[in-house]
mmCIF file of C-alpha atoms and ligand atoms in Angstrom:
data_model
loop_
_atom_site.group_PDB
_atom_site.id
_atom_site.type_symbol
_atom_site.label_atom_id
_atom_site.label_comp_id
_atom_site.label_asym_id
_atom_site.label_seq_id
_atom_site.Cartn_x
_atom_site.Cartn_y
_atom_site.Cartn_z
ATOM 1 C CA UNK W 18 -126.222 -126.833 -36.413
ATOM 2 C CA UNK W 19 -127.624 -125.985 -33.053
ATOM 3 C CA UNK W 20 -128.992 -128.397 -30.452
ATOM 4 C CA UNK W 21 -126.660 -131.220 -31.513
ATOM 5 C CA UNK W 22 -126.071 -132.296 -27.920
ATOM 6 C CA UNK W 23 -129.799 -132.249 -27.072
ATOM 7 C CA UNK W 24 -130.728 -134.129 -30.276
ATOM 8 C CA UNK W 25 -128.234 -136.895 -29.630
ATOM 9 C CA UNK W 26 -129.215 -137.226 -25.973
ATOM 10 C CA UNK W 27 -132.915 -137.461 -26.819
ATOM 11 C CA UNK W 28 -132.153 -139.952 -29.585
ATOM 12 C CA UNK W 29 -130.313 -142.153 -27.090
ATOM 13 C CA UNK W 30 -133.291 -141.922 -24.771
ATOM 14 C CA UNK W 31 -135.811 -142.997 -27.451
ATOM 15 C CA UNK W 32 -133.900 -145.535 -29.597
ATOM 16 C CA UNK W 33 -135.188 -148.472 -27.465
ATOM 17 C CA UNK W 34 -138.743 -147.168 -27.974
ATOM 18 C CA UNK W 35 -138.259 -147.002 -31.754
ATOM 19 C CA UNK W 36 -136.790 -150.519 -31.924
ATOM 20 C CA UNK W 37 -139.642 -151.922 -29.867
ATOM 21 C CA UNK W 38 -142.268 -150.002 -31.886
ATOM 22 C CA UNK W 39 -140.833 -151.191 -35.189
ATOM 23 C CA UNK W 40 -140.894 -154.797 -33.967
ATOM 24 C CA UNK W 41 -144.507 -154.451 -32.889
ATOM 25 C CA UNK W 42 -145.459 -153.011 -36.307
ATOM 26 C CA UNK W 43 -143.428 -155.707 -38.043
ATOM 27 C CA UNK W 44 -145.505 -158.347 -36.266
ATOM 28 C CA UNK W 45 -148.754 -156.641 -37.267
ATOM 29 C CA UNK W 46 -148.376 -155.648 -40.931
ATOM 30 C CA UNK W 47 -151.355 -154.380 -42.933
ATOM 31 C CA UNK W 48 -151.462 -153.996 -46.708
ATOM 32 C CA UNK W 49 -151.998 -150.710 -48.587
ATOM 33 C CA UNK W 50 -155.183 -148.775 -47.703
ATOM 34 C CA UNK W 51 -156.096 -151.371 -45.043
ATOM 35 C CA UNK W 52 -153.846 -149.950 -42.309
ATOM 36 C CA UNK W 53 -156.678 -149.697 -39.766
ATOM 37 C CA UNK W 54 -154.962 -151.209 -36.705
ATOM 38 C CA UNK W 55 -151.684 -149.482 -37.592
ATOM 39 C CA UNK W 56 -153.522 -146.147 -37.679
ATOM 40 C CA UNK W 57 -155.140 -146.838 -34.300
ATOM 41 C CA UNK W 58 -151.724 -147.645 -32.884
ATOM 42 C CA UNK W 59 -150.164 -144.439 -34.262
ATOM 43 C CA UNK W 60 -153.012 -142.288 -32.954
ATOM 44 C CA UNK W 61 -152.721 -143.863 -29.501
ATOM 45 C CA UNK W 62 -148.989 -143.049 -29.464
ATOM 46 C CA UNK W 63 -149.687 -139.437 -30.519
ATOM 47 C CA UNK W 64 -152.367 -139.196 -27.802
ATOM 48 C CA UNK W 65 -149.758 -140.175 -25.200
ATOM 49 C CA UNK W 66 -147.645 -137.244 -26.392
ATOM 50 C CA UNK W 67 -150.647 -134.906 -26.478
ATOM 51 C CA UNK W 68 -150.009 -134.311 -30.174
ATOM 52 C CA UNK W 69 -153.248 -133.506 -32.010
ATOM 53 C CA UNK W 70 -153.912 -135.085 -35.396
ATOM 54 C CA UNK W 71 -156.230 -134.948 -38.386
ATOM 55 C CA UNK W 72 -157.461 -137.824 -40.556
ATOM 56 C CA UNK W 73 -157.730 -136.521 -44.131
ATOM 57 C CA UNK W 74 -157.873 -140.124 -45.459
ATOM 58 C CA UNK W 75 -159.560 -143.287 -44.217
ATOM 59 C CA UNK W 76 -156.275 -144.685 -42.900
ATOM 60 C CA UNK W 77 -153.119 -142.925 -41.758
ATOM 61 C CA UNK W 78 -153.153 -139.523 -40.070
ATOM 62 C CA UNK W 79 -151.278 -136.227 -39.818
ATOM 63 C CA UNK W 80 -149.942 -135.199 -36.379
ATOM 64 C CA UNK W 81 -149.397 -131.514 -35.651
ATOM 65 C CA UNK W 82 -146.699 -130.198 -33.333
ATOM 66 C CA UNK W 83 -147.005 -126.499 -32.528
ATOM 67 C CA UNK W 84 -143.627 -124.896 -31.904
ATOM 68 C CA UNK W 85 -143.205 -122.345 -29.115
ATOM 69 C CA UNK W 86 -141.708 -119.735 -31.454
ATOM 70 C CA UNK W 87 -144.334 -117.790 -33.365
ATOM 71 C CA UNK W 88 -143.831 -118.185 -37.143
ATOM 72 C CA UNK W 89 -145.644 -118.997 -40.364
ATOM 73 C CA UNK W 90 -143.166 -121.787 -41.057
ATOM 74 C CA UNK W 91 -144.608 -125.273 -41.687
ATOM 75 C CA UNK W 92 -142.299 -128.257 -42.125
ATOM 76 C CA UNK W 93 -143.751 -131.656 -43.045
ATOM 77 C CA UNK W 94 -142.067 -135.005 -42.317
ATOM 78 C CA UNK W 95 -143.509 -138.018 -44.052
ATOM 79 C CA UNK W 96 -143.468 -141.749 -43.212
ATOM 80 C CA UNK W 97 -145.326 -144.395 -45.213
ATOM 81 C CA UNK W 98 -147.058 -147.010 -43.059
ATOM 82 C CA UNK W 99 -148.240 -149.835 -45.354
ATOM 83 C CA UNK W 100 -146.908 -153.374 -45.711
ATOM 84 C CA UNK W 101 -146.661 -155.539 -48.826
ATOM 85 C CA UNK W 102 -149.114 -158.236 -49.868
ATOM 86 C CA UNK W 103 -146.614 -161.092 -49.540
ATOM 87 C CA UNK W 104 -145.447 -163.655 -47.007
ATOM 88 C CA UNK W 105 -142.374 -163.141 -44.902
ATOM 89 C CA UNK W 106 -139.618 -165.758 -44.869
ATOM 90 C CA UNK W 107 -137.271 -166.475 -42.038
ATOM 91 C CA UNK W 108 -137.409 -167.541 -38.412
ATOM 92 C CA UNK W 109 -141.123 -167.719 -37.619
ATOM 93 C CA UNK W 110 -140.232 -168.081 -33.933
ATOM 94 C CA UNK W 111 -138.384 -164.766 -33.920
ATOM 95 C CA UNK W 112 -139.820 -162.187 -31.551
ATOM 96 C CA UNK W 113 -141.092 -159.990 -34.359
ATOM 97 C CA UNK W 114 -142.106 -162.262 -37.254
ATOM 98 C CA UNK W 115 -145.311 -161.255 -39.135
ATOM 99 C CA UNK W 116 -148.457 -162.558 -37.477
ATOM 100 C CA UNK W 117 -150.698 -161.555 -40.403
ATOM 101 C CA UNK W 118 -150.592 -164.193 -43.139
ATOM 102 C CA UNK W 119 -150.189 -162.642 -46.605
ATOM 103 C CA UNK W 120 -148.849 -159.308 -45.322
ATOM 104 C CA UNK W 121 -145.256 -158.422 -44.496
ATOM 105 C CA UNK W 122 -143.185 -155.330 -43.816
ATOM 106 C CA UNK W 123 -140.571 -156.186 -46.442
ATOM 107 C CA UNK W 124 -140.005 -152.591 -47.574
ATOM 108 C CA UNK W 125 -139.092 -151.117 -44.179
ATOM 109 C CA UNK W 126 -142.205 -148.946 -43.775
ATOM 110 C CA UNK W 127 -142.496 -150.322 -40.215
ATOM 111 C CA UNK W 128 -139.127 -148.663 -39.521
ATOM 112 C CA UNK W 129 -140.245 -145.411 -41.216
ATOM 113 C CA UNK W 130 -143.334 -145.297 -38.975
ATOM 114 C CA UNK W 131 -141.443 -146.147 -35.772
ATOM 115 C CA UNK W 132 -138.809 -143.570 -36.695
ATOM 116 C CA UNK W 133 -141.360 -140.787 -37.167
ATOM 117 C CA UNK W 134 -142.983 -141.687 -33.829
ATOM 118 C CA UNK W 135 -139.520 -141.414 -32.251
ATOM 119 C CA UNK W 136 -139.035 -138.055 -33.976
ATOM 120 C CA UNK W 137 -142.390 -136.967 -32.513
ATOM 121 C CA UNK W 138 -141.065 -137.767 -29.018
ATOM 122 C CA UNK W 139 -137.797 -135.921 -29.648
ATOM 123 C CA UNK W 140 -139.491 -132.822 -31.075
ATOM 124 C CA UNK W 141 -142.054 -132.804 -28.251
ATOM 125 C CA UNK W 142 -139.164 -132.135 -25.872
ATOM 126 C CA UNK W 143 -137.694 -129.402 -28.082
ATOM 127 C CA UNK W 144 -140.839 -127.328 -28.651
ATOM 128 C CA UNK W 145 -139.256 -124.154 -27.281
ATOM 129 C CA UNK W 146 -136.749 -124.358 -30.170
ATOM 130 C CA UNK W 147 -139.335 -124.982 -32.903
ATOM 131 C CA UNK W 148 -140.722 -122.079 -34.861
ATOM 132 C CA UNK W 149 -144.091 -122.517 -36.577
ATOM 133 C CA UNK W 150 -145.611 -125.942 -37.038
ATOM 134 C CA UNK W 151 -144.441 -129.449 -37.804
ATOM 135 C CA UNK W 152 -146.723 -131.861 -39.662
ATOM 136 C CA UNK W 153 -146.042 -135.552 -39.093
ATOM 137 C CA UNK W 154 -147.522 -137.358 -42.079
ATOM 138 C CA UNK W 155 -148.276 -141.041 -41.492
ATOM 139 C CA UNK W 156 -149.207 -141.905 -45.057
ATOM 140 C CA UNK W 157 -151.104 -145.017 -46.171
ATOM 141 C CA UNK W 158 -150.798 -146.887 -49.459
ATOM 142 C CA UNK W 159 -147.319 -146.166 -50.808
ATOM 143 C CA UNK W 160 -147.007 -149.582 -52.417
ATOM 144 C CA UNK W 161 -150.150 -149.539 -54.518
ATOM 145 C CA UNK W 162 -151.569 -147.224 -57.176
ATOM 146 C CA UNK W 163 -152.939 -144.582 -57.083
ATOM 147 C CA UNK W 164 -150.614 -143.941 -54.090
ATOM 148 C CA UNK W 165 -151.537 -142.564 -50.672
ATOM 149 C CA UNK W 166 -149.351 -139.505 -51.363
ATOM 150 C CA UNK W 167 -151.466 -138.681 -54.369
ATOM 151 C CA UNK W 168 -154.728 -139.165 -52.451
ATOM 152 C CA UNK W 169 -153.507 -136.938 -49.621
ATOM 153 C CA UNK W 170 -152.500 -134.185 -52.062
ATOM 154 C CA UNK W 171 -155.927 -134.442 -53.701
ATOM 155 C CA UNK W 172 -157.610 -133.641 -50.368
ATOM 156 C CA UNK W 173 -155.682 -130.308 -50.382
ATOM 157 C CA UNK W 174 -155.111 -130.830 -46.650
ATOM 158 C CA UNK W 175 -151.422 -129.972 -46.915
ATOM 159 C CA UNK W 176 -152.037 -127.091 -49.320
ATOM 160 C CA UNK W 177 -154.315 -125.495 -46.693
ATOM 161 C CA UNK W 178 -151.460 -125.723 -44.200
ATOM 162 C CA UNK W 179 -149.103 -123.899 -46.595
ATOM 163 C CA UNK W 180 -146.270 -126.403 -46.192
ATOM 164 C CA UNK W 181 -142.895 -124.704 -46.766
ATOM 165 C CA UNK W 182 -140.840 -127.872 -47.110
ATOM 166 C CA UNK W 183 -141.394 -131.620 -46.949
ATOM 167 C CA UNK W 184 -138.881 -134.374 -46.189
ATOM 168 C CA UNK W 185 -139.079 -138.137 -46.485
ATOM 169 C CA UNK W 186 -136.692 -141.062 -46.229
ATOM 170 C CA UNK W 187 -136.359 -144.712 -47.137
ATOM 171 C CA UNK W 188 -134.395 -147.443 -45.417
ATOM 172 C CA UNK W 189 -131.479 -148.492 -47.607
ATOM 173 C CA UNK W 190 -130.069 -152.018 -47.290
ATOM 174 C CA UNK W 191 -127.118 -151.146 -49.558
ATOM 175 C CA UNK W 192 -125.686 -148.674 -47.027
ATOM 176 C CA UNK W 193 -124.699 -149.339 -43.427
ATOM 177 C CA UNK W 194 -126.437 -147.484 -40.577
ATOM 178 C CA UNK W 195 -124.869 -144.058 -40.141
ATOM 179 C CA UNK W 196 -124.702 -143.317 -43.871
ATOM 180 C CA UNK W 197 -127.218 -141.442 -45.957
ATOM 181 C CA UNK W 198 -127.379 -140.643 -49.674
ATOM 182 C CA UNK W 199 -129.403 -138.276 -51.802
ATOM 183 C CA UNK W 200 -129.096 -135.863 -54.716
ATOM 184 C CA UNK W 201 -130.808 -132.742 -55.966
ATOM 185 C CA UNK W 202 -132.929 -133.032 -59.103
ATOM 186 C CA UNK W 203 -134.278 -136.438 -60.158
ATOM 187 C CA UNK W 204 -133.555 -139.048 -57.468
ATOM 188 C CA UNK W 205 -135.999 -141.803 -58.429
ATOM 189 C CA UNK W 206 -137.676 -142.658 -61.710
ATOM 190 C CA UNK W 207 -141.274 -142.679 -62.789
ATOM 191 C CA UNK W 208 -142.605 -146.231 -63.233
ATOM 192 C CA UNK W 209 -145.469 -146.584 -65.755
ATOM 193 C CA UNK W 210 -147.125 -149.788 -66.908
ATOM 194 C CA UNK W 211 -148.627 -150.807 -70.222
ATOM 195 C CA UNK W 212 -150.690 -153.676 -71.562
ATOM 196 C CA UNK W 213 -150.925 -154.684 -75.212
ATOM 197 C CA UNK W 214 -153.176 -157.190 -76.886
ATOM 198 C CA UNK W 215 -152.752 -157.996 -80.565
ATOM 199 C CA UNK W 216 -155.654 -159.617 -82.401
ATOM 200 C CA UNK W 217 -155.195 -161.571 -85.623
ATOM 201 C CA UNK W 218 -157.114 -164.443 -87.156
ATOM 202 C CA UNK W 219 -156.503 -167.974 -85.971
ATOM 203 C CA UNK W 220 -155.861 -170.839 -88.321
ATOM 204 C CA UNK W 221 -153.807 -173.872 -89.303
ATOM 205 C CA UNK W 222 -150.060 -173.455 -88.969
ATOM 206 C CA UNK W 223 -149.593 -174.922 -92.474
ATOM 207 C CA UNK W 224 -152.050 -172.428 -94.073
ATOM 208 C CA UNK W 225 -150.730 -169.050 -92.849
ATOM 209 C CA UNK W 226 -152.104 -167.249 -95.905
ATOM 210 C CA UNK W 227 -155.622 -167.893 -94.581
ATOM 211 C CA UNK W 228 -154.803 -166.584 -91.107
ATOM 212 C CA UNK W 229 -153.490 -163.317 -89.630
ATOM 213 C CA UNK W 230 -150.643 -164.286 -87.325
ATOM 214 C CA UNK W 231 -150.562 -162.313 -84.037
ATOM 215 C CA UNK W 232 -147.297 -163.995 -82.991
ATOM 216 C CA UNK W 233 -145.462 -162.489 -85.958
ATOM 217 C CA UNK W 234 -147.030 -159.070 -85.219
ATOM 218 C CA UNK W 235 -146.062 -159.402 -81.546
ATOM 219 C CA UNK W 236 -142.444 -160.193 -82.404
ATOM 220 C CA UNK W 237 -142.280 -157.188 -84.750
ATOM 221 C CA UNK W 238 -143.752 -155.015 -82.022
ATOM 222 C CA UNK W 239 -141.282 -156.187 -79.370
ATOM 223 C CA UNK W 240 -138.299 -155.579 -81.628
ATOM 224 C CA UNK W 241 -139.554 -152.190 -82.840
ATOM 225 C CA UNK W 242 -140.414 -151.078 -79.285
ATOM 226 C CA UNK W 243 -136.713 -151.459 -78.476
ATOM 227 C CA UNK W 244 -135.908 -148.719 -80.993
ATOM 228 C CA UNK W 245 -137.898 -146.118 -79.033
ATOM 229 C CA UNK W 246 -135.175 -145.480 -76.447
ATOM 230 C CA UNK W 247 -132.413 -145.467 -79.083
ATOM 231 C CA UNK W 248 -134.270 -143.448 -81.775
ATOM 232 C CA UNK W 249 -136.987 -141.333 -80.113
ATOM 233 C CA UNK W 250 -135.546 -140.399 -76.706
ATOM 234 C CA UNK W 251 -132.868 -137.727 -76.248
ATOM 235 C CA UNK W 252 -129.596 -139.666 -75.756
ATOM 236 C CA UNK W 253 -128.788 -137.592 -72.635
ATOM 237 C CA UNK W 254 -132.110 -138.567 -71.049
ATOM 238 C CA UNK W 255 -132.551 -141.915 -69.231
ATOM 239 C CA UNK W 256 -135.375 -144.292 -70.171
ATOM 240 C CA UNK W 257 -136.218 -147.987 -70.041
ATOM 241 C CA UNK W 258 -138.797 -149.967 -72.030
ATOM 242 C CA UNK W 259 -139.173 -153.570 -70.860
ATOM 243 C CA UNK W 260 -141.747 -156.127 -71.899
ATOM 244 C CA UNK W 261 -141.894 -158.523 -68.975
ATOM 245 C CA UNK W 262 -144.666 -160.874 -69.976
ATOM 246 C CA UNK W 263 -145.919 -162.360 -73.247
ATOM 247 C CA UNK W 264 -148.587 -164.969 -73.654
ATOM 248 C CA UNK W 265 -150.306 -166.436 -76.707
ATOM 249 C CA UNK W 266 -150.895 -169.681 -78.499
ATOM 250 C CA UNK W 267 -151.556 -173.259 -77.399
ATOM 251 C CA UNK W 268 -149.729 -175.667 -79.704
ATOM 252 C CA UNK W 269 -146.938 -175.944 -82.304
ATOM 253 C CA UNK W 270 -149.357 -176.260 -85.234
ATOM 254 C CA UNK W 271 -151.991 -173.605 -84.477
ATOM 255 C CA UNK W 272 -151.892 -169.914 -85.317
ATOM 256 C CA UNK W 273 -153.605 -168.286 -82.325
ATOM 257 C CA UNK W 274 -156.239 -165.556 -82.334
ATOM 258 C CA UNK W 275 -154.349 -163.164 -80.073
ATOM 259 C CA UNK W 276 -151.188 -162.398 -78.084
ATOM 260 C CA UNK W 277 -151.069 -160.404 -74.842
ATOM 261 C CA UNK W 278 -148.069 -158.535 -73.414
ATOM 262 C CA UNK W 279 -147.314 -156.598 -70.220
ATOM 263 C CA UNK W 280 -144.510 -154.088 -69.924
ATOM 264 C CA UNK W 281 -143.072 -151.240 -67.903
ATOM 265 C CA UNK W 282 -141.608 -147.864 -68.831
ATOM 266 C CA UNK W 283 -139.178 -146.039 -66.520
ATOM 267 C CA UNK W 284 -138.272 -142.417 -67.143
ATOM 268 C CA UNK W 285 -136.964 -139.319 -65.412
ATOM 269 C CA UNK W 286 -139.425 -136.861 -66.923
ATOM 270 C CA UNK W 287 -143.094 -136.783 -67.800
ATOM 271 C CA UNK W 288 -142.411 -135.556 -71.325
ATOM 272 C CA UNK W 289 -140.168 -138.566 -72.018
ATOM 273 C CA UNK W 290 -142.870 -140.898 -70.681
ATOM 274 C CA UNK W 291 -145.404 -139.142 -72.952
ATOM 275 C CA UNK W 292 -143.128 -139.619 -75.969
ATOM 276 C CA UNK W 293 -142.653 -143.322 -75.200
ATOM 277 C CA UNK W 294 -146.392 -143.922 -74.696
ATOM 278 C CA UNK W 295 -147.141 -142.226 -78.037
ATOM 279 C CA UNK W 296 -144.426 -144.131 -79.880
ATOM 280 C CA UNK W 297 -145.493 -147.507 -78.428
ATOM 281 C CA UNK W 298 -149.005 -147.039 -79.716
ATOM 282 C CA UNK W 299 -147.915 -145.649 -83.093
ATOM 283 C CA UNK W 300 -145.645 -148.660 -83.693
ATOM 284 C CA UNK W 301 -148.363 -151.037 -82.596
ATOM 285 C CA UNK W 302 -150.905 -149.398 -84.881
ATOM 286 C CA UNK W 303 -148.539 -149.479 -87.867
ATOM 287 C CA UNK W 304 -147.684 -153.157 -87.454
ATOM 288 C CA UNK W 305 -151.249 -154.314 -86.823
ATOM 289 C CA UNK W 306 -152.767 -152.291 -89.666
ATOM 290 C CA UNK W 307 -150.046 -153.421 -92.037
ATOM 291 C CA UNK W 308 -150.783 -157.074 -91.291
ATOM 292 C CA UNK W 309 -154.564 -156.722 -91.231
ATOM 293 C CA UNK W 310 -154.904 -157.262 -87.492
ATOM 294 C CA UNK W 311 -156.049 -155.020 -84.647
ATOM 295 C CA UNK W 312 -154.949 -154.199 -81.100
ATOM 296 C CA UNK W 313 -155.817 -152.800 -77.701
ATOM 297 C CA UNK W 314 -153.343 -150.624 -75.781
ATOM 298 C CA UNK W 315 -153.514 -149.252 -72.240
ATOM 299 C CA UNK W 316 -150.844 -147.118 -70.613
ATOM 300 C CA UNK W 317 -151.192 -146.672 -66.854
ATOM 301 C CA UNK W 318 -149.390 -143.724 -65.328
ATOM 302 C CA UNK W 319 -147.484 -144.668 -62.161
ATOM 303 C CA UNK W 320 -145.849 -142.256 -59.763
ATOM 304 C CA UNK W 321 -144.105 -139.115 -61.046
ATOM 305 C CA UNK W 322 -140.346 -138.603 -60.738
ATOM 306 C CA UNK W 323 -138.961 -138.004 -57.227
ATOM 307 C CA UNK W 324 -137.441 -134.611 -57.951
ATOM 308 C CA UNK W 325 -135.504 -133.053 -55.053
ATOM 309 C CA UNK W 326 -135.270 -129.268 -54.724
ATOM 310 C CA UNK W 327 -131.756 -127.852 -54.361
ATOM 311 C CA UNK W 328 -132.235 -126.060 -51.036
ATOM 312 C CA UNK W 329 -133.921 -128.945 -49.200
ATOM 313 C CA UNK W 330 -131.364 -131.456 -50.515
ATOM 314 C CA UNK W 331 -128.537 -129.223 -49.284
ATOM 315 C CA UNK W 332 -130.299 -129.019 -45.908
ATOM 316 C CA UNK W 333 -130.333 -132.818 -45.564
ATOM 317 C CA UNK W 334 -126.649 -133.136 -46.456
ATOM 318 C CA UNK W 335 -125.617 -130.237 -44.185
ATOM 319 C CA UNK W 336 -127.665 -131.430 -41.204
ATOM 320 C CA UNK W 337 -126.363 -135.010 -41.498
ATOM 321 C CA UNK W 338 -122.736 -133.893 -41.759
ATOM 322 C CA UNK W 339 -123.165 -131.563 -38.785
ATOM 323 C CA UNK W 340 -124.499 -134.461 -36.709
ATOM 324 C CA UNK W 341 -122.273 -137.324 -37.836
ATOM 325 C CA UNK W 342 -119.348 -135.953 -39.809
ATOM 326 C CA UNK W 343 -118.345 -135.276 -43.393
ATOM 327 C CA UNK W 344 -118.223 -138.978 -44.361
ATOM 328 C CA UNK W 345 -121.793 -139.716 -43.258
ATOM 329 C CA UNK W 346 -123.571 -138.105 -46.231
ATOM 330 C CA UNK W 347 -123.058 -138.874 -49.913
ATOM 331 C CA UNK W 348 -124.335 -136.905 -52.864
ATOM 332 C CA UNK W 349 -125.344 -139.482 -55.479
ATOM 333 C CA UNK W 350 -124.266 -138.962 -59.073
ATOM 334 C CA UNK W 351 -127.140 -140.831 -60.682
ATOM 335 C CA UNK W 352 -130.798 -141.431 -59.917
ATOM 336 C CA UNK W 353 -132.238 -144.918 -59.469
ATOM 337 C CA UNK W 354 -135.157 -146.042 -61.640
ATOM 338 C CA UNK W 355 -137.346 -147.428 -58.807
ATOM 339 C CA UNK W 356 -140.442 -145.350 -58.015
ATOM 340 C CA UNK W 357 -141.795 -143.650 -54.842
ATOM 341 C CA UNK W 358 -145.076 -141.845 -54.303
ATOM 342 C CA UNK W 359 -143.275 -139.130 -52.280
ATOM 343 C CA UNK W 360 -143.053 -137.612 -55.786
ATOM 344 C CA UNK W 361 -146.664 -136.377 -55.521
ATOM 345 C CA UNK W 362 -145.817 -134.048 -52.621
ATOM 346 C CA UNK W 363 -142.981 -132.573 -54.654
ATOM 347 C CA UNK W 364 -145.459 -131.494 -57.325
ATOM 348 C CA UNK W 365 -146.867 -129.066 -54.707
ATOM 349 C CA UNK W 366 -144.109 -128.242 -52.208
ATOM 350 C CA UNK W 367 -140.322 -127.869 -52.124
ATOM 351 C CA UNK W 368 -138.977 -131.091 -50.711
ATOM 352 C CA UNK W 369 -136.331 -133.766 -50.695
ATOM 353 C CA UNK W 370 -136.156 -137.503 -50.176
ATOM 354 C CA UNK W 371 -133.129 -139.472 -49.014
ATOM 355 C CA UNK W 372 -131.895 -143.012 -48.391
ATOM 356 C CA UNK W 373 -130.802 -143.860 -44.855
ATOM 357 C CA UNK W 374 -128.504 -146.851 -44.300
ATOM 358 C CA UNK W 375 -130.203 -149.882 -42.732
ATOM 359 C CA UNK W 376 -128.159 -152.859 -43.920
ATOM 360 C CA UNK W 377 -125.445 -154.780 -42.093
ATOM 361 C CA UNK W 378 -124.273 -158.404 -42.333
ATOM 362 C CA UNK W 379 -124.482 -159.018 -38.562
ATOM 363 C CA UNK W 380 -128.235 -158.300 -38.534
ATOM 364 C CA UNK W 381 -128.860 -160.120 -41.861
ATOM 365 C CA UNK W 382 -130.378 -156.889 -43.216
ATOM 366 C CA UNK W 383 -128.800 -156.547 -46.654
ATOM 367 C CA UNK W 384 -131.618 -158.144 -48.652
ATOM 368 C CA UNK W 385 -133.010 -155.878 -51.346
ATOM 369 C CA UNK W 386 -136.381 -154.108 -50.872
ATOM 370 C CA UNK W 387 -139.375 -156.494 -51.257
ATOM 371 C CA UNK W 388 -137.255 -159.596 -50.559
ATOM 372 C CA UNK W 389 -139.201 -161.990 -48.276
ATOM 373 C CA UNK W 390 -136.312 -161.853 -45.769
ATOM 374 C CA UNK W 391 -136.033 -158.043 -45.813
ATOM 375 C CA UNK W 392 -134.903 -156.743 -42.436
ATOM 376 C CA UNK W 393 -133.768 -153.394 -40.966
ATOM 377 C CA UNK W 394 -130.739 -153.038 -38.683
ATOM 378 C CA UNK W 395 -131.773 -151.519 -35.326
ATOM 379 C CA UNK W 396 -129.016 -148.913 -35.574
ATOM 380 C CA UNK W 397 -130.940 -147.239 -38.430
ATOM 381 C CA UNK W 398 -132.842 -145.225 -35.772
ATOM 382 C CA UNK W 399 -129.695 -143.827 -34.140
ATOM 383 C CA UNK W 400 -129.105 -141.755 -37.278
ATOM 384 C CA UNK W 401 -132.424 -141.419 -39.077
ATOM 385 C CA UNK W 402 -134.331 -140.004 -36.094
ATOM 386 C CA UNK W 403 -131.938 -137.194 -35.110
ATOM 387 C CA UNK W 404 -131.503 -136.258 -38.777
ATOM 388 C CA UNK W 405 -135.267 -135.944 -39.309
ATOM 389 C CA UNK W 406 -135.589 -133.929 -36.091
ATOM 390 C CA UNK W 407 -132.677 -131.668 -37.026
ATOM 391 C CA UNK W 408 -134.313 -130.879 -40.390
ATOM 392 C CA UNK W 409 -137.033 -129.184 -38.341
ATOM 393 C CA UNK W 410 -134.817 -127.278 -35.928
ATOM 394 C CA UNK W 411 -132.112 -126.413 -38.509
ATOM 395 C CA UNK W 412 -134.414 -125.210 -41.295
ATOM 396 C CA UNK W 413 -134.147 -121.444 -41.753
HETATM 397 ZN ZN1 LIG T 527 -141.694 -150.991 -51.502
HETATM 398 ZN ZN1 LIG T 528 -140.895 -148.556 -49.659
#
């Protein structure tokens, strides 16, 4: 690690700015793909730093820092900027409570944005140590399909810049500020969604032989779907099939016409997700045909697996330990099954994603992601910002 002293000094200088910026963004949340004011704010901050930017999508932007050392190297740092379509709970009189009804920064993307703006300030003062270019990706729409990461990759903007490595982070309420965690290989699962409707023939509950009962077909389907993970998926591979909603029928003595179900599939590889989608439909078809009914089935692909490359993961762990000691960085043993659209970038470029501690009891910031009282401890920036900046100056 070089520049440790400079990085920590600059971090100290800009932590108040990041805290203030995050509070401003927290007060002015905008939902996915509608981040118009947020984008204006980010661009104005980049203007102050004389950092040029491009707008490959309608909202969000990509800032470009040119290093003083001539090189082909291009490192991308990504922050997602969108809020959730929900209402915040807590002290409405607090200095940074959401002012936009129905939108709230309850996933910490306000902190990600403020952090990357702080990193922009730090790197602007270290240009003579930066070789090549740094792309600062302020990405819209992480929370909603198809995913801003996917849309940005589809523009081929980053491909044209020949990005060598990309890094991203998420606030983590389960760790205290000063700790980070990541792993190489699969870090986060792929969340897919499916919808099933089973059609039978309605009738009198006492004359089932004249009806085709969709409730019986639905119960067979639910039970059989639970055999997919145990019988069709490699036992060393992780997968989840959950049916989270079922609706059908109106009364105790009527056989309904149809039953509708919603479910989710979580996997760590596309091929496993493909297998599960195929098996779900095959089971459904078998049951419905056997009983004389019919069905509709839709399987909506969510984000791919967040799959960290070995070299970039090692870089994160090494840089963090060099800044804050051996105990500050943990290599996780297992992935988590939540999804992240950072995965789309990793389909094109080497890259790694990590969790940076943001939870502490004294700041009431240990609520899980998407909780209406979600909060980020201010000390998050003291560690996240210098780590992000060091990934640029440390990267060989
Ligand atoms: Zn979220
Ligand atoms: Zn998030």
